[in-house]
JSON list of C-alpha atoms in Angstrom, two decimals:
[
{"chain": "A", "resi": 1, "resn": "MET", "atom": "CA", "xyz": [-24.61, 18.28, 20.46]},
{"chain": "A", "resi": 2, "resn": "SER", "atom": "CA", "xyz": [-23.21, 15.06, 21.85]},
{"chain": "A", "resi": 3, "resn": "ARG", "atom": "CA", "xyz": [-20.90, 17.21, 24.00]},
{"chain": "A", "resi": 4, "resn": "VAL", "atom": "CA", "xyz": [-23.94, 18.88, 25.55]},
{"chain": "A", "resi": 5, "resn": "ILE", "atom": "CA", "xyz": [-25.60, 15.55, 26.27]},
{"chain": "A", "resi": 6, "resn": "SER", "atom": "CA", "xyz": [-22.48, 13.98, 27.76]},
{"chain": "A", "resi": 7, "resn": "THR", "atom": "CA", "xyz": [-21.63, 17.06, 29.83]},
{"chain": "A", "resi": 8, "resn": "LEU", "atom": "CA", "xyz": [-25.12, 17.20, 31.32]},
{"chain": "A", "resi": 9, "resn": "GLN", "atom": "CA", "xyz": [-25.23, 13.41, 31.75]},
{"chain": "A", "resi": 10, "resn": "LEU", "atom": "CA", "xyz": [-28.70, 13.19, 30.26]},
{"chain": "A", "resi": 11, "resn": "ASP", "atom": "CA", "xyz": [-30.55, 9.96, 29.58]},
{"chain": "A", "resi": 12, "resn": "VAL", "atom": "CA", "xyz": [-31.12, 10.04, 25.81]},
{"chain": "A", "resi": 13, "resn": "ASP", "atom": "CA", "xyz": [-32.97, 7.43, 23.76]},
{"chain": "A", "resi": 14, "resn": "ASP", "atom": "CA", "xyz": [-30.71, 6.08, 21.01]},
{"chain": "A", "resi": 15, "resn": "GLU", "atom": "CA", "xyz": [-33.71, 5.10, 18.88]},
{"chain": "A", "resi": 16, "resn": "GLU", "atom": "CA", "xyz": [-34.95, 7.38, 16.15]},
{"chain": "A", "resi": 17, "resn": "PRO", "atom": "CA", "xyz": [-37.63, 9.70, 17.51]},
{"chain": "A", "resi": 18, "resn": "SER", "atom": "CA", "xyz": [-41.23, 9.01, 16.62]},
{"chain": "A", "resi": 19, "resn": "SER", "atom": "CA", "xyz": [-42.59, 10.81, 13.59]},
{"chain": "A", "resi": 20, "resn": "GLN", "atom": "CA", "xyz": [-44.68, 12.98, 15.93]},
{"chain": "A", "resi": 21, "resn": "ALA", "atom": "CA", "xyz": [-41.62, 14.08, 17.93]},
{"chain": "A", "resi": 22, "resn": "PHE", "atom": "CA", "xyz": [-39.67, 14.69, 14.74]},
{"chain": "A", "resi": 23, "resn": "ASN", "atom": "CA", "xyz": [-42.53, 16.76, 13.29]},
{"chain": "A", "resi": 24, "resn": "ILE", "atom": "CA", "xyz": [-42.72, 18.89, 16.44]},
{"chain": "A", "resi": 25, "resn": "GLU", "atom": "CA", "xyz": [-39.03, 19.78, 16.18]},
{"chain": "A", "resi": 26, "resn": "ALA", "atom": "CA", "xyz": [-39.27, 20.34, 12.41]},
{"chain": "A", "resi": 27, "resn": "ASN", "atom": "CA", "xyz": [-42.22, 22.68, 13.04]},
{"chain": "A", "resi": 28, "resn": "CYS", "atom": "CA", "xyz": [-40.12, 24.63, 15.56]},
{"chain": "A", "resi": 29, "resn": "ILE", "atom": "CA", "xyz": [-37.37, 25.07, 12.97]},
{"chain": "A", "resi": 30, "resn": "ASN", "atom": "CA", "xyz": [-39.84, 26.15, 10.31]},
{"chain": "A", "resi": 31, "resn": "LYS", "atom": "CA", "xyz": [-41.63, 28.62, 12.60]},
{"chain": "A", "resi": 32, "resn": "SER", "atom": "CA", "xyz": [-38.32, 30.09, 13.77]},
{"chain": "A", "resi": 33, "resn": "LYS", "atom": "CA", "xyz": [-37.38, 30.97, 10.18]},
{"chain": "A", "resi": 34, "resn": "ILE", "atom": "CA", "xyz": [-33.73, 30.36, 11.07]},
{"chain": "A", "resi": 35, "resn": "GLU", "atom": "CA", "xyz": [-31.54, 28.50, 8.62]},
{"chain": "A", "resi": 36, "resn": "LEU", "atom": "CA", "xyz": [-30.12, 25.28, 10.05]},
{"chain": "A", "resi": 37, "resn": "ASP", "atom": "CA", "xyz": [-26.49, 26.23, 9.44]},
{"chain": "A", "resi": 38, "resn": "ARG", "atom": "CA", "xyz": [-27.01, 29.49, 11.39]},
{"chain": "A", "resi": 39, "resn": "LEU", "atom": "CA", "xyz": [-28.37, 27.50, 14.34]},
{"chain": "A", "resi": 40, "resn": "MET", "atom": "CA", "xyz": [-25.24, 25.38, 14.41]},
{"chain": "A", "resi": 41, "resn": "GLU", "atom": "CA", "xyz": [-22.83, 28.35, 14.42]},
{"chain": "A", "resi": 42, "resn": "LEU", "atom": "CA", "xyz": [-21.64, 28.20, 18.02]},
{"chain": "A", "resi": 43, "resn": "ASP", "atom": "CA", "xyz": [-18.04, 28.85, 18.96]},
{"chain": "A", "resi": 44, "resn": "ALA", "atom": "CA", "xyz": [-16.49, 27.15, 21.99]},
{"chain": "A", "resi": 45, "resn": "ASP", "atom": "CA", "xyz": [-17.58, 29.88, 24.44]},
{"chain": "A", "resi": 46, "resn": "GLU", "atom": "CA", "xyz": [-21.12, 29.80, 23.10]},
{"chain": "A", "resi": 47, "resn": "VAL", "atom": "CA", "xyz": [-21.26, 25.99, 23.44]},
{"chain": "A", "resi": 48, "resn": "ASP", "atom": "CA", "xyz": [-20.32, 26.39, 27.10]},
{"chain": "A", "resi": 49, "resn": "LYS", "atom": "CA", "xyz": [-23.04, 29.03, 27.53]},
{"chain": "A", "resi": 50, "resn": "PHE", "atom": "CA", "xyz": [-25.52, 26.77, 25.74]},
{"chain": "A", "resi": 51, "resn": "ILE", "atom": "CA", "xyz": [-24.66, 23.90, 28.09]},
{"chain": "A", "resi": 52, "resn": "GLN", "atom": "CA", "xyz": [-25.28, 26.21, 31.08]},
{"chain": "A", "resi": 53, "resn": "PHE", "atom": "CA", "xyz": [-28.54, 27.38, 29.49]},
{"chain": "A", "resi": 54, "resn": "VAL", "atom": "CA", "xyz": [-29.80, 23.82, 29.01]},
{"chain": "A", "resi": 55, "resn": "ASN", "atom": "CA", "xyz": [-28.78, 22.87, 32.54]},
{"chain": "A", "resi": 56, "resn": "MET", "atom": "CA", "xyz": [-30.47, 25.91, 34.09]},
{"chain": "A", "resi": 57, "resn": "LYS", "atom": "CA", "xyz": [-33.62, 25.37, 32.03]},
{"chain": "A", "resi": 58, "resn": "LEU", "atom": "CA", "xyz": [-33.79, 21.70, 33.08]},
{"chain": "A", "resi": 59, "resn": "LEU", "atom": "CA", "xyz": [-33.27, 22.65, 36.73]},
{"chain": "A", "resi": 60, "resn": "ASN", "atom": "CA", "xyz": [-35.97, 25.30, 36.41]},
{"chain": "A", "resi": 61, "resn": "ILE", "atom": "CA", "xyz": [-38.42, 22.73, 35.02]},
{"chain": "A", "resi": 62, "resn": "LYS", "atom": "CA", "xyz": [-37.82, 20.46, 38.04]},
{"chain": "A", "resi": 63, "resn": "GLU", "atom": "CA", "xyz": [-38.69, 23.30, 40.44]},
{"chain": "A", "resi": 64, "resn": "TYR", "atom": "CA", "xyz": [-42.29, 23.49, 39.23]},
{"chain": "A", "resi": 65, "resn": "PRO", "atom": "CA", "xyz": [-44.70, 20.80, 40.40]},
{"chain": "A", "resi": 66, "resn": "ASP", "atom": "CA", "xyz": [-46.72, 18.89, 37.84]},
{"chain": "A", "resi": 67, "resn": "GLU", "atom": "CA", "xyz": [-49.95, 20.93, 37.49]},
{"chain": "A", "resi": 68, "resn": "TYR", "atom": "CA", "xyz": [-51.77, 18.00, 35.97]},
{"chain": "A", "resi": 69, "resn": "ASN", "atom": "CA", "xyz": [-51.08, 15.60, 38.83]},
{"chain": "A", "resi": 70, "resn": "ASP", "atom": "CA", "xyz": [-52.76, 17.43, 41.71]},
{"chain": "A", "resi": 71, "resn": "ASN", "atom": "CA", "xyz": [-53.44, 14.41, 43.88]},
{"chain": "A", "resi": 72, "resn": "GLY", "atom": "CA", "xyz": [-49.87, 13.09, 43.65]},
{"chain": "A", "resi": 73, "resn": "ASP", "atom": "CA", "xyz": [-50.90, 9.43, 43.56]},
{"chain": "A", "resi": 74, "resn": "VAL", "atom": "CA", "xyz": [-50.61, 8.93, 39.80]},
{"chain": "A", "resi": 75, "resn": "LEU", "atom": "CA", "xyz": [-47.32, 7.40, 38.72]},
{"chain": "A", "resi": 76, "resn": "ILE", "atom": "CA", "xyz": [-45.95, 9.05, 35.62]},
{"chain": "A", "resi": 77, "resn": "GLU", "atom": "CA", "xyz": [-43.30, 7.13, 33.74]},
{"chain": "A", "resi": 78, "resn": "LYS", "atom": "CA", "xyz": [-40.23, 9.22, 33.04]},
{"chain": "A", "resi": 79, "resn": "LEU", "atom": "CA", "xyz": [-38.82, 8.42, 29.64]},
{"chain": "A", "resi": 80, "resn": "PRO", "atom": "CA", "xyz": [-35.41, 9.38, 28.25]},
{"chain": "A", "resi": 81, "resn": "PHE", "atom": "CA", "xyz": [-35.10, 12.41, 25.99]},
{"chain": "A", "resi": 82, "resn": "TYR", "atom": "CA", "xyz": [-35.23, 11.95, 22.24]},
{"chain": "A", "resi": 83, "resn": "LYS", "atom": "CA", "xyz": [-32.06, 12.94, 20.39]},
{"chain": "A", "resi": 84, "resn": "THR", "atom": "CA", "xyz": [-33.89, 15.90, 18.89]},
{"chain": "A", "resi": 85, "resn": "PHE", "atom": "CA", "xyz": [-34.96, 17.57, 22.15]},
{"chain": "A", "resi": 86, "resn": "LEU", "atom": "CA", "xyz": [-32.09, 20.06, 22.00]},
{"chain": "A", "resi": 87, "resn": "VAL", "atom": "CA", "xyz": [-33.44, 21.61, 18.79]},
{"chain": "A", "resi": 88, "resn": "SER", "atom": "CA", "xyz": [-36.02, 23.74, 20.59]},
{"chain": "A", "resi": 89, "resn": "TYR", "atom": "CA", "xyz": [-33.48, 24.70, 23.27]},
{"chain": "A", "resi": 90, "resn": "LEU", "atom": "CA", "xyz": [-31.02, 25.74, 20.55]},
{"chain": "A", "resi": 91, "resn": "ILE", "atom": "CA", "xyz": [-33.67, 27.87, 18.81]},
{"chain": "A", "resi": 92, "resn": "GLU", "atom": "CA", "xyz": [-34.54, 29.64, 22.06]},
{"chain": "A", "resi": 93, "resn": "PHE", "atom": "CA", "xyz": [-30.83, 30.19, 22.79]},
{"chain": "A", "resi": 94, "resn": "PHE", "atom": "CA", "xyz": [-30.34, 31.58, 19.28]},
{"chain": "A", "resi": 95, "resn": "PHE", "atom": "CA", "xyz": [-33.13, 34.12, 19.75]},
{"chain": "A", "resi": 96, "resn": "LEU", "atom": "CA", "xyz": [-31.90, 35.11, 23.21]},
{"chain": "A", "resi": 97, "resn": "LYS", "atom": "CA", "xyz": [-28.40, 35.65, 21.85]},
{"chain": "A", "resi": 98, "resn": "ASN", "atom": "CA", "xyz": [-29.22, 37.28, 18.49]},
{"chain": "A", "resi": 99, "resn": "ASP", "atom": "CA", "xyz": [-32.80, 38.57, 18.50]},
{"chain": "A", "resi": 100, "resn": "PRO", "atom": "CA", "xyz": [-34.44, 38.77, 21.95]},
{"chain": "A", "resi": 101, "resn": "LYS", "atom": "CA", "xyz": [-37.47, 40.60, 20.53]},
{"chain": "A", "resi": 102, "resn": "GLY", "atom": "CA", "xyz": [-37.96, 37.83, 17.98]},
{"chain": "A", "resi": 103, "resn": "LEU", "atom": "CA", "xyz": [-38.25, 35.28, 20.78]},
{"chain": "A", "resi": 104, "resn": "ASP", "atom": "CA", "xyz": [-41.84, 36.29, 21.62]},
{"chain": "A", "resi": 105, "resn": "VAL", "atom": "CA", "xyz": [-42.81, 36.19, 17.93]},
{"chain": "A", "resi": 106, "resn": "TYR", "atom": "CA", "xyz": [-41.39, 32.67, 17.68]},
{"chain": "A", "resi": 107, "resn": "LEU", "atom": "CA", "xyz": [-43.04, 31.48, 20.91]},
{"chain": "A", "resi": 108, "resn": "LYS", "atom": "CA", "xyz": [-46.36, 32.85, 19.69]},
{"chain": "A", "resi": 109, "resn": "ALA", "atom": "CA", "xyz": [-45.91, 31.08, 16.35]},
{"chain": "A", "resi": 110, "resn": "ILE", "atom": "CA", "xyz": [-45.42, 27.71, 18.07]},
{"chain": "A", "resi": 111, "resn": "ARG", "atom": "CA", "xyz": [-48.29, 28.48, 20.46]},
{"chain": "A", "resi": 112, "resn": "VAL", "atom": "CA", "xyz": [-46.50, 28.29, 23.79]},
{"chain": "A", "resi": 113, "resn": "PRO", "atom": "CA", "xyz": [-49.03, 28.60, 26.62]},
{"chain": "A", "resi": 114, "resn": "GLY", "atom": "CA", "xyz": [-48.21, 31.34, 29.13]},
{"chain": "A", "resi": 115, "resn": "LEU", "atom": "CA", "xyz": [-45.97, 32.98, 26.55]},
{"chain": "A", "resi": 116, "resn": "LYS", "atom": "CA", "xyz": [-45.09, 36.10, 28.57]},
{"chain": "A", "resi": 117, "resn": "LYS", "atom": "CA", "xyz": [-44.15, 34.17, 31.70]},
{"chain": "A", "resi": 118, "resn": "TYR", "atom": "CA", "xyz": [-42.20, 31.56, 29.73]},
{"chain": "A", "resi": 119, "resn": "SER", "atom": "CA", "xyz": [-40.36, 34.22, 27.73]},
{"chain": "A", "resi": 120, "resn": "ALA", "atom": "CA", "xyz": [-39.49, 36.17, 30.89]},
{"chain": "A", "resi": 121, "resn": "GLY", "atom": "CA", "xyz": [-38.16, 32.97, 32.46]},
{"chain": "A", "resi": 122, "resn": "LEU", "atom": "CA", "xyz": [-35.95, 32.24, 29.45]},
{"chain": "A", "resi": 123, "resn": "LYS", "atom": "CA", "xyz": [-34.62, 35.80, 29.42]},
{"chain": "A", "resi": 124, "resn": "ASP", "atom": "CA", "xyz": [-33.87, 35.57, 33.13]},
{"chain": "A", "resi": 125, "resn": "ILE", "atom": "CA", "xyz": [-31.95, 32.33, 32.62]},
{"chain": "A", "resi": 126, "resn": "TYR", "atom": "CA", "xyz": [-29.98, 33.86, 29.76]},
{"chain": "A", "resi": 127, "resn": "ARG", "atom": "CA", "xyz": [-29.11, 36.95, 31.84]},
{"chain": "A", "resi": 128, "resn": "GLN", "atom": "CA", "xyz": [-27.63, 34.68, 34.51]},
{"chain": "A", "resi": 129, "resn": "LEU", "atom": "CA", "xyz": [-25.17, 33.05, 32.08]}
]
């Protein structure tokens, strides 16, 4: 995954993630019911597609204004990503590639708000790869 981070030139925190962040990612893995070694089975072409997927998803996030900062005068500190942030992206990519119908089941299991809209957005990104 270091190739993904270096290719995208992301600011990543070298410290170990907090226990809360680690538990969130571990929960995603558990709810996905995907074995870790299956998640890591990406050939060179798939790694390139995954890099494009992460890039497009990050660009898509930037396009939406912060709903919780309506007045625009609150400064929000932007922190670097934890090393583990790619876990959830990899799980979503895995479902899009191998089991698109299972994606909604997974997103429901981890309680993603606006599940239908989020799922449709992910599927649209994947179609563009």
